[in-house]
Coordinates of C-alpha atoms in Angstrom, one line a residue:
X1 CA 0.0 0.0 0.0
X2 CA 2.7 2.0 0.8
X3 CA 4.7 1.5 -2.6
X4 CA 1.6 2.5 -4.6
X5 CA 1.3 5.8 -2.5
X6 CA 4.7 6.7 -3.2
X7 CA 4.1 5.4 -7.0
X8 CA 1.5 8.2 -7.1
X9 CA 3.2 11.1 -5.9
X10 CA 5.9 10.2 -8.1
X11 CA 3.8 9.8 -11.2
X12 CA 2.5 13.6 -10.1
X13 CA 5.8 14.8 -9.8
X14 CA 6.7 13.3 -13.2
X15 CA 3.2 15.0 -14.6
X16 CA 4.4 18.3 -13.3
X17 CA 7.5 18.5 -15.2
X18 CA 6.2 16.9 -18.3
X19 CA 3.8 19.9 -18.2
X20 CA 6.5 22.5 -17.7
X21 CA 4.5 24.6 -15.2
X22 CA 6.4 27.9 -14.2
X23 CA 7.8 28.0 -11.0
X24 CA 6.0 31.2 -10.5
X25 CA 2.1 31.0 -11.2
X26 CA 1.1 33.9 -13.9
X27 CA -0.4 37.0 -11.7
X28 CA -4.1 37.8 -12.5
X29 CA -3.9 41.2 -14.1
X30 CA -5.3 43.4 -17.0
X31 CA -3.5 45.5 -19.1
X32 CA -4.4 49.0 -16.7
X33 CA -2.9 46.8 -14.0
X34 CA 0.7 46.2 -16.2
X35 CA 0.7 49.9 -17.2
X36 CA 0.2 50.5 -13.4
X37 CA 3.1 48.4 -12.5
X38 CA 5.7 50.8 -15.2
X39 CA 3.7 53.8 -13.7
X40 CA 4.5 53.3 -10.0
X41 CA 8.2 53.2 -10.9
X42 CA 8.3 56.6 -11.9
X43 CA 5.9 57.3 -8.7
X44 CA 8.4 55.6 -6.4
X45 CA 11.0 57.7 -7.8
X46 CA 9.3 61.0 -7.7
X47 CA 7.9 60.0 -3.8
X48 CA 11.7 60.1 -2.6
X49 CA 12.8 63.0 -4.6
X50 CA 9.9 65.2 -3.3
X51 CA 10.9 63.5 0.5
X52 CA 14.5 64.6 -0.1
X53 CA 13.4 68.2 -0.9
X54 CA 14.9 71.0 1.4
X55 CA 11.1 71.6 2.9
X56 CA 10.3 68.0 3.6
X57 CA 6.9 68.7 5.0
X58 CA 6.3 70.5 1.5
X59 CA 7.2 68.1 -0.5
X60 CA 5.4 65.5 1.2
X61 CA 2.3 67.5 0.8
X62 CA 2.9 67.8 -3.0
X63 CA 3.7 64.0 -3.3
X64 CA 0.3 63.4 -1.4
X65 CA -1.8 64.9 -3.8
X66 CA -0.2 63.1 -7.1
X67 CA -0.5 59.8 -4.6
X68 CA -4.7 60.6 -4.1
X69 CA -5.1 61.0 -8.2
X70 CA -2.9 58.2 -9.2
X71 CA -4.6 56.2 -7.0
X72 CA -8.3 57.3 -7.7
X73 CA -7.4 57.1 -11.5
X74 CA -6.5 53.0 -10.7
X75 CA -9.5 53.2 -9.2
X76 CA -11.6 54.6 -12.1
X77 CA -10.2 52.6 -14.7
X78 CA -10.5 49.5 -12.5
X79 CA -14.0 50.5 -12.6
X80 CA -14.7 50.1 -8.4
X81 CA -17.8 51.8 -6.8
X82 CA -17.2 55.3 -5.1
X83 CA -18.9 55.3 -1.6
X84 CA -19.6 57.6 1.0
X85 CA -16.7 55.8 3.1
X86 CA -14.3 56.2 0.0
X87 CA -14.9 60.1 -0.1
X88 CA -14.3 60.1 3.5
X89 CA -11.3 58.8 3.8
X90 CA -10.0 60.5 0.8
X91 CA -11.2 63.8 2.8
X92 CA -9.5 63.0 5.7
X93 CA -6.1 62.0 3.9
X94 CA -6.1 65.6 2.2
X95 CA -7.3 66.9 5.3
X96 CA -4.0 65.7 7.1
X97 CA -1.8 65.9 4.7
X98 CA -2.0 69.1 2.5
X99 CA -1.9 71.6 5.2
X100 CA 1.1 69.7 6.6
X101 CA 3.1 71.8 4.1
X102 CA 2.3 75.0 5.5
X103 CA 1.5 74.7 8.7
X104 CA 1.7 71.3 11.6
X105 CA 1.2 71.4 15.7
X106 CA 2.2 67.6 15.2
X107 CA 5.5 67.7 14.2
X108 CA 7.1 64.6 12.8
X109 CA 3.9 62.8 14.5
X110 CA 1.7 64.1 11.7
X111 CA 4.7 62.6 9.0
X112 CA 3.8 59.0 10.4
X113 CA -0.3 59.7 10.4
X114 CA 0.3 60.8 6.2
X115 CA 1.8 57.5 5.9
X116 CA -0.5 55.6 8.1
X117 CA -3.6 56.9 6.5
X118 CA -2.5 57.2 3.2
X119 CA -2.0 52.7 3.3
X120 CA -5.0 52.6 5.2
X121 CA -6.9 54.5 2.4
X122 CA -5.4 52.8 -0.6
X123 CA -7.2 49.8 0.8
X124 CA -10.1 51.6 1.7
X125 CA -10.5 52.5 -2.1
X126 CA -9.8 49.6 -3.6
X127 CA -11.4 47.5 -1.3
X128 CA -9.2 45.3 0.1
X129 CA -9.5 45.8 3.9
X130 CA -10.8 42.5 5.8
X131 CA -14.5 43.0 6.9
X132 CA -16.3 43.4 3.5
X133 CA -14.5 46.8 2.3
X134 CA -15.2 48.7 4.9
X135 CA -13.8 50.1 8.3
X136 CA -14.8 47.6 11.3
X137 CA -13.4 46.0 14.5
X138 CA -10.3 44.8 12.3
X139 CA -8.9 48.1 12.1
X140 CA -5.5 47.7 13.7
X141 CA -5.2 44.7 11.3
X142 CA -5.6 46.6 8.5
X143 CA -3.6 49.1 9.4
X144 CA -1.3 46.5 9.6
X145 CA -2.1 45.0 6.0
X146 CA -1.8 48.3 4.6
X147 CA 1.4 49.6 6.2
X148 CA 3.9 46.9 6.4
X149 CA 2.4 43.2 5.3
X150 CA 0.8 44.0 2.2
X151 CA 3.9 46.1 0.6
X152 CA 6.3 43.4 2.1
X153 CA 4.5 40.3 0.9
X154 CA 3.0 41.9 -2.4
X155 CA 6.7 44.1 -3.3
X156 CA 7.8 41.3 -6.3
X157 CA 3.8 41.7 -7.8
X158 CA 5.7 44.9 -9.9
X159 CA 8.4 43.4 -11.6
X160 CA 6.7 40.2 -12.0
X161 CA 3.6 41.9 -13.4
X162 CA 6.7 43.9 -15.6
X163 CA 8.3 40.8 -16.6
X164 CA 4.9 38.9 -17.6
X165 CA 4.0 41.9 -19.8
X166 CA 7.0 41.5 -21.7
X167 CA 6.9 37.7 -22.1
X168 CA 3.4 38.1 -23.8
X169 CA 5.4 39.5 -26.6
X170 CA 7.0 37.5 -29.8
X171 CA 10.1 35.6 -28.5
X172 CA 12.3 37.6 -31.2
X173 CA 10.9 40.8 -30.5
X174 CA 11.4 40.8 -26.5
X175 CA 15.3 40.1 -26.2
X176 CA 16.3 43.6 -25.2
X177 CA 13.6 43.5 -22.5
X178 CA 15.4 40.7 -20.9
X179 CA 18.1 42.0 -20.7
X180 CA 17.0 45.5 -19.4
X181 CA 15.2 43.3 -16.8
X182 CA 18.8 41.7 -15.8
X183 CA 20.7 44.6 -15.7
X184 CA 17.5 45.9 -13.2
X185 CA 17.1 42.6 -11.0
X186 CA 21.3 42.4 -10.8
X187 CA 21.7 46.1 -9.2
X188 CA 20.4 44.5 -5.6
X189 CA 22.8 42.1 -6.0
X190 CA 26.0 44.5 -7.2
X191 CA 24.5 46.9 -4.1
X192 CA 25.5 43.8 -1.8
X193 CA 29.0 42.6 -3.0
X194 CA 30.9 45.4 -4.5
X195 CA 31.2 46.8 -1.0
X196 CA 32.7 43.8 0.6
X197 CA 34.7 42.9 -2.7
X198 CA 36.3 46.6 -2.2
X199 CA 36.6 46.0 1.7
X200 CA 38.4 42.2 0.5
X201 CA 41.3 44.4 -2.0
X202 CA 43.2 47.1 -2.3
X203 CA 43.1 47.1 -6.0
X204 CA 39.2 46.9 -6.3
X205 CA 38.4 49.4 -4.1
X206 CA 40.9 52.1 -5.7
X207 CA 38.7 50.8 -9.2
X208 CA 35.7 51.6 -7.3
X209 CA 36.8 54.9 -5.9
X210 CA 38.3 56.0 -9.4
X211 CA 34.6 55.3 -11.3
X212 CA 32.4 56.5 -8.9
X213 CA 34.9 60.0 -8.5
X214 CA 34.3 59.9 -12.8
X215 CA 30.9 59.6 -12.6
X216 CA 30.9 62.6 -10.1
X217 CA 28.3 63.5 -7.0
X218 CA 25.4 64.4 -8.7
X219 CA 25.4 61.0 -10.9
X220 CA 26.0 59.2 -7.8
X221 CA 23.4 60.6 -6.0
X222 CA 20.8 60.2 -9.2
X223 CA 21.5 56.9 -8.9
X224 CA 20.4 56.3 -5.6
X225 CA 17.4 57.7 -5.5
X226 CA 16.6 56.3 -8.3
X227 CA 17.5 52.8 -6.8
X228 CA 15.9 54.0 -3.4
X229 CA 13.0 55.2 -5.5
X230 CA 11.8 52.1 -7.1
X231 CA 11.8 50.7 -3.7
X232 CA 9.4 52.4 -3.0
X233 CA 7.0 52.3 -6.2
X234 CA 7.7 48.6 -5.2
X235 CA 5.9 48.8 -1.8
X236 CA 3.4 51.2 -2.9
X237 CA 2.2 48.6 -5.8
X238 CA 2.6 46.0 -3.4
X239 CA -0.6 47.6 -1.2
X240 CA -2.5 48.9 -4.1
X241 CA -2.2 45.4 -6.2
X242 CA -2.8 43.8 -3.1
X243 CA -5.9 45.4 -2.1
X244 CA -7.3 45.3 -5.2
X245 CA -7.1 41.5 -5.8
X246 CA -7.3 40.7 -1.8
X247 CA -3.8 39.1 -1.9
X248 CA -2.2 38.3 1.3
X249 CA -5.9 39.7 2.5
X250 CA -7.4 37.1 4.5
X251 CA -11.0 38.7 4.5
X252 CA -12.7 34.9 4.5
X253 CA -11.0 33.7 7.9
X254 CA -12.1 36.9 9.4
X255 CA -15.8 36.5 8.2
X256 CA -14.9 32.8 9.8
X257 CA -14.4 34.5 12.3
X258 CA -17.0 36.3 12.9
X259 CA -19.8 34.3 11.8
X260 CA -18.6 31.5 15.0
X261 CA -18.2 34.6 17.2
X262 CA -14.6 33.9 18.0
X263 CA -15.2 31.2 19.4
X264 CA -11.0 30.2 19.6
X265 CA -10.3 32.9 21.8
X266 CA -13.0 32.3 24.0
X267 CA -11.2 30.1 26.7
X268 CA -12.3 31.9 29.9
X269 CA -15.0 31.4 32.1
X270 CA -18.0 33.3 32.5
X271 CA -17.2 33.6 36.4
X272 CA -13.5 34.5 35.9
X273 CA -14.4 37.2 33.5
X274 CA -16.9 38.9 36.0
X275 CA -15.2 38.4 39.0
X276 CA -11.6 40.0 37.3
X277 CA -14.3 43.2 36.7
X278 CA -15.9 43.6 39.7
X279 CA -12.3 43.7 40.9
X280 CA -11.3 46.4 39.0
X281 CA -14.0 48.0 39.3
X282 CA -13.7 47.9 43.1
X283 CA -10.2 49.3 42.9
X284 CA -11.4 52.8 41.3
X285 CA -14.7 53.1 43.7
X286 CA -12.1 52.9 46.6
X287 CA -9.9 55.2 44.6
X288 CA -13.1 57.4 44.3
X289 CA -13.5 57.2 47.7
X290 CA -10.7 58.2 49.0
X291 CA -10.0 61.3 46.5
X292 CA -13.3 62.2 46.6
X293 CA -12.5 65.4 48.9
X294 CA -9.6 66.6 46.0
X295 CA -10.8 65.0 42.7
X296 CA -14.2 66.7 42.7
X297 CA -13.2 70.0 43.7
X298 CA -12.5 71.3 40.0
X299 CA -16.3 70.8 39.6
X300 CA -16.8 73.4 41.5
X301 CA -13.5 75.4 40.6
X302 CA -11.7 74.9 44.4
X303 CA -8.6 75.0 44.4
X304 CA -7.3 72.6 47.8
X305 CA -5.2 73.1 50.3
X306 CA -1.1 73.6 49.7
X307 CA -1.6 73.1 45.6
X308 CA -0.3 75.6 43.1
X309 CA -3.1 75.4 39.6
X310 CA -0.1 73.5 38.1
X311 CA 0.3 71.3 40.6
X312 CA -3.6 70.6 41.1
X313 CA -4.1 69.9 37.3
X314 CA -1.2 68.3 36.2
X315 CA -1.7 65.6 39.0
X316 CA -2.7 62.2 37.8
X317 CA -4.2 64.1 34.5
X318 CA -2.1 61.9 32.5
X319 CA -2.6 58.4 35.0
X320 CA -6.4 59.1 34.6
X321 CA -5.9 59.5 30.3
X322 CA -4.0 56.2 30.7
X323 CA -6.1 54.3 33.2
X324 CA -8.8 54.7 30.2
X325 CA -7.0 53.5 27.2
X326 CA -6.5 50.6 29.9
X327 CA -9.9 50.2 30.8
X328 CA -10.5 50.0 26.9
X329 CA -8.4 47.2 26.8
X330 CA -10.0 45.8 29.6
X331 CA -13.1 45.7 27.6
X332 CA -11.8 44.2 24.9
X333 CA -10.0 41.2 26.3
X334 CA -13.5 40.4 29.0
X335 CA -15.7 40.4 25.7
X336 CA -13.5 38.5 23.6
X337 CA -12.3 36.0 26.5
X338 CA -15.6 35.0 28.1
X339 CA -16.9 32.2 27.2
X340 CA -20.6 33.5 26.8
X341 CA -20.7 36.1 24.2
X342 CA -22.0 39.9 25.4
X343 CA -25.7 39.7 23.6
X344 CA -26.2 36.2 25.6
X345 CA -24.3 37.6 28.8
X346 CA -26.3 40.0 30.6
X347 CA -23.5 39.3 33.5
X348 CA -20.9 41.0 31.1
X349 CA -23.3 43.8 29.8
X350 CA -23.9 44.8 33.3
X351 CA -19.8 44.8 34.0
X352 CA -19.4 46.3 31.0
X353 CA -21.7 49.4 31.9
X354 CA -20.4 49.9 35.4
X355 CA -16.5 50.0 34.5
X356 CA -17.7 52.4 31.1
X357 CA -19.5 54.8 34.0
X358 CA -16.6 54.8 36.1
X359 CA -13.9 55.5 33.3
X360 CA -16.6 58.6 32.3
X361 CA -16.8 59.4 35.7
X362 CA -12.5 59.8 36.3
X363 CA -12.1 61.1 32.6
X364 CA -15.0 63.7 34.1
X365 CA -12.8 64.6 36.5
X366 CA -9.5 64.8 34.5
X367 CA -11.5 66.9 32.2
X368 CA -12.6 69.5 35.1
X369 CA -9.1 69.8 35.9
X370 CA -7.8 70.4 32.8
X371 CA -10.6 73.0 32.7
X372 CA -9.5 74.8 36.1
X373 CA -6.0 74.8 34.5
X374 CA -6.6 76.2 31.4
X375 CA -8.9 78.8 33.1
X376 CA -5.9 80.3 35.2
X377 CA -3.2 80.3 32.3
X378 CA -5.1 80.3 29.5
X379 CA -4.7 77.1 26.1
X380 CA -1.6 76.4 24.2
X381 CA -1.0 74.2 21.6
X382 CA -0.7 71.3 24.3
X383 CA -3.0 71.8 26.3
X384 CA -5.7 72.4 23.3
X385 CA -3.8 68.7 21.6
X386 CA -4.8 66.9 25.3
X387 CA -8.2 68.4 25.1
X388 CA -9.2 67.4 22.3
X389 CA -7.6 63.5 23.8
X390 CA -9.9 63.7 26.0
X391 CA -13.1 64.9 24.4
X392 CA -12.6 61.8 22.2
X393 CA -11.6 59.5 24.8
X394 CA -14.9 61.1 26.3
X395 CA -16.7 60.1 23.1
X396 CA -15.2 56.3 22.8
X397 CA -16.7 55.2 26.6
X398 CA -20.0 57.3 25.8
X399 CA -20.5 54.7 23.0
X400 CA -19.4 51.9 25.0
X401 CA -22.5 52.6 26.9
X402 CA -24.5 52.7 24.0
X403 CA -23.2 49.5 23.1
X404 CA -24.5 47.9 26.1
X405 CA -28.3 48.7 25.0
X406 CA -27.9 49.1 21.2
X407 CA -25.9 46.8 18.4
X408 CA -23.9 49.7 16.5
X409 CA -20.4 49.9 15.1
X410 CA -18.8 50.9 18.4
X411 CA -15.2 50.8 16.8
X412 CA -15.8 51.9 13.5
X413 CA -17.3 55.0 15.4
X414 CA -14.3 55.7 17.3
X415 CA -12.4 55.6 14.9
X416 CA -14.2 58.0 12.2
X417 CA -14.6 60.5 15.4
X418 CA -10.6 60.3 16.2
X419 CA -10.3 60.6 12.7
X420 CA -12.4 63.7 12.4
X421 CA -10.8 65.6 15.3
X422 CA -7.1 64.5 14.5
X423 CA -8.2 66.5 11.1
X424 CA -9.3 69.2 12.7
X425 CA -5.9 70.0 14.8
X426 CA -4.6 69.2 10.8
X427 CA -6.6 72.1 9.3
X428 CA -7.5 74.6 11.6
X429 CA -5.0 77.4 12.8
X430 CA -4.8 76.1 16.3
X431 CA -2.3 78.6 17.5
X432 CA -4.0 81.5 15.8
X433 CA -7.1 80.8 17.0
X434 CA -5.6 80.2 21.0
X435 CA -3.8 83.8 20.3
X436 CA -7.7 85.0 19.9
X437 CA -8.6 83.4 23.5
X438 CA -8.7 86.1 26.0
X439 CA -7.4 84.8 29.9
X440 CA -6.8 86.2 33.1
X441 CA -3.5 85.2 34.2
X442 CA -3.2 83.9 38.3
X443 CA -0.1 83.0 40.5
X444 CA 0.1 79.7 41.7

C-alpha cells in the first residue's frame, strides 16, 4: 500500500514536469494593472525625490496629492464603486496631509499619520481591507495589512507583473527587455557585494573609488534615489495590487471568524471574567472614595489646600488618560475572552456598563481639571492637543454605553470620530485661534 502511494506522488511529480509549469504562477492582471506596475516606478521615484526636498513637510504635501489621483485614476479605470466611506477617507487624507506643508502642531507625528492613512486608504478605495471593504473591529489589522504586510508580501507583484508583460510579446521581438530586466534585478545584487569585494582588496576598491569620482556626485546621488525610488513604487504597488485583488488579504477567515463569534479565543470562564471586573471596578470606587474630597473639587473650581493650579491639574491628568486607554483594553480582552458572548451575557453587559460609567466618571474629573488649568493660564497648543484627547476619549466610553443597549459599530465609530478631530488640529489654525482666546492670568 505504501509503494503504490509513493508510486502516485511520483507519477504527479513526473506529470508536473512533463507539463512544464512555471515556478512562479502567472499573476491575474489586465493590461491597466501592467501599465500601473511601469507607472509606479516613476511614482516611487518621484515620492523620494519630493521626501528629499529642502522643505520635507512640503514636498510630502505635493507627493500626497499626485499619490490621491494616481490612486483614484487605478481606481476609475478599475471600474470600483465610489462610496460615501471612500470620499471620507479621501477627505480625511487631504485633510491631514496638505496643510502639513504649510503649517503642523504635530511635528514629525503628523509625518507618520500621512503615511498611516495614506496605506489605510489605498485599501479603503480599492477595497481590500478585511471585513467586506469597509472600516470595522479589524482596524489595527488593517492598518497593519496596509502599512507593512501588504507592501512586504505583495513588493515582487511589480516586476513580476513587468516581466509577464513583456513575455506576452513575440520571442524575437522581447530580447532587449530581458536583458533590461537583468541589468534591473542584478543592481540589488551588485548593491551587496561590490562593497565587501572593495573591503576584500586594495586594487578593487581604488577601481571603485576612481569610477564612482568619474561619474561625479550628482550622478551618484541620481542613482540612488533612483535605486531608493523604485523601492518604493515597489511597496506602494505591493498595497495597491494587493488590495485590489485581496492578496495576502485574509478577508474569509475573518468573516470565519465572525460568523462562530470567536469562538478560539473564547477560553475563559464566564465567572473569571466577572469576578476580574468587579475587581477592577472595586479598585477605582475605593480610589473614588478616598479622592473624593480633592478629585471633585475642580467641579466646582476649588482649588485645595497647599496646591499651586499646576500642581492641582497636572496631577494624575495623565494616569487618569492612561487608566482609560487601559480600561479600553479591559473591555476588549472580557468580551473577547468569556466564554458567553456579550448579547447572551447579561452578566458581562452589566460589567461592562459599570466600568464604562466609572472611566466617564474619572475622565470627568480629569477633564474639570484640565478646565481649572486652562482657566488660570489660558490654552496652548498642548493643552488644546490633550483636550481634544480627551473629548474623544470622552466620546469612545459614551458609546461603550451605547453599546451595552444598542448593536452599533462601536469601533468603526471611534475611529471615524478620532479621525475627524485629529483633522481638525490638521486644518485649523490652532495657535491663531488660541492667540484669539482672552485669559486672566493667576499665580500659583
Amino acid at each position: 500500500m505504501e509503494n503504490l502511494e509513493t508510486r502516485k506522488e511520483m507519477d504527479r511529480g513526473l506529470f508536473l514536469l512533463e507539463e512544464g509549469r512555471p515556478l512562479l504562477e502567472k499573476l491575474p492582471a489586465d493590461r491597466w494593472d501592467q501599465i500601473f506596475a511601469g507607472l509606479y516606478v516613476v511614482l516611487g521615484i518621484l515620492m523620494w525625490n519630493c521626501l528629499c526636498m529642502e522643505n520635507f513637510a512640503r514636498g510630502l504635501s505635493m507627493f500626497s496629492i499626485l499619490y490621491v489621483i494616481t490612486v483614484l485614476a487605478y481606481a476609475r479605470l478599475k471600474k470600483l464603486s465610489i462610496t460615501g466611506e471612500k470620499i471620507f477617507w479621501t477627505l480625511i487624507l487631504l485633510g491631514i496631509s496638505l496643510p502639513y506643508g504649510f503649517y503642523t502642531v504635530f511635528g514629525f507625528g503628523q509625518t507618520l499619520m500621512i503615511f498611516l492613512v495614506a496605506a489605510y486608504w489605498t485599501l479603503v478605495i480599492t477595497e481590500g481591507l478585511l471585513w467586506k471593504g469597509a472600516t470595522s473591529s479589524w482596524v489595527l489589522l488593517d492598518s497593519w495589512n496596509g502599512l507593512i504586510a501588504l507592501p512586504i508580501l505583495n513588493s515582487l507583484c511589480q516586476i513580476r507583473l513587468l516581466f509577464q508583460s513583456f513575455s506576452e510579446k513575440k520571442e524575437e521581438k522581447r530580447d532587449w527587455r530581458m536583458v533590461l530586466l537583468g541589468i534591473i534585478i542584478s543592481i540589488p545584487a551588485l548593491l551587496i557585494i561590490v562593497p565587501i569585494l572593495s573591503q576584500a582588496d586594495t586594487g578593487f576598491r581604488n577601481l571603485v573609488s576612481a569610477i564612482l569620482d568619474l561619474l561625479g556626485a550628482d550622478f551618484r546621488i541620481l542613482i540612488w534615489r533612483g535605486i531608493v525610488g523604485i523601492l518604493l513604487g515597489a511597496l506602494m504597488f505591493g498595497t495597491l495590487y494587493g488590495g485590489a485583488y485581496k492578496r495576502h488579504v485574509k478577508e474569509e477567515e475573518c468573516i470565519h471568524f465572525h460568523e462562530e463569534s470567536g469562538r478560539v479565543f473564547r477560553f475563559v470562564p464566564d465567572i473569571a471574567v466577572l469576578t476580574f471586573g468587579v475587581i477592577v471596578s472595586a479598585v477605582y470606587l475605593l480610589f473614588i472614595g478616598l479622592q473624593a474630597r480633592y478629585l471633585f473639587s475642580a467641579f466646582f473650581g476649588i482649588l485645595p489646600e497647599a496646591y499651586t493650579y499646576a500642581q492641582y491639574a497636572r496631577q494624575g491628568f495623565f494616569e487618569l488618560c492612561v487608566i482609560a486607554l487601559l480600561n479600553a483594553s479591559f473591555l476588549i480582552a472580557m468580551n473577547s475572552c468569556a466564554k458567553t458572548p456579550r448579547r447572551k451575557n447579561r452578566g458581562l453587559i452589566l460589567e461592562n456598563g459599570i466600568l464604562g460609567v466609572l472611566t466617564l466618571l474619572l475622565l470627568s474629573t480629569a477633564a474639570s481639571k484640565l478646565g481649572m488649568y486652562i482657566a488660570a493660564y489660558g490654552f496652548t497648543v498642548k493643552r488644546c492637543i490633550s483636550s481634544v484627547f480627551l473629548i474623544w476619549l470622552i466620546l469612545v466610553f459614551i458609546l461603550v454605553l451605547i453599546y451595552q443597549k444598542k448593536n452599533i459599530p462601536l469601533v468603526r465609530r471611534a475611529v471615524f470620530a478620532g479621525a475627524v478631530l485629529f483633522t481638525l488640529l490638521c486644518v485649523l489654525p490652532v495657535e491663531q485661534i488660541i492667540g484669539w482666546i482672552p485669559y486672566n492670568p493667576v499665580s500659583g
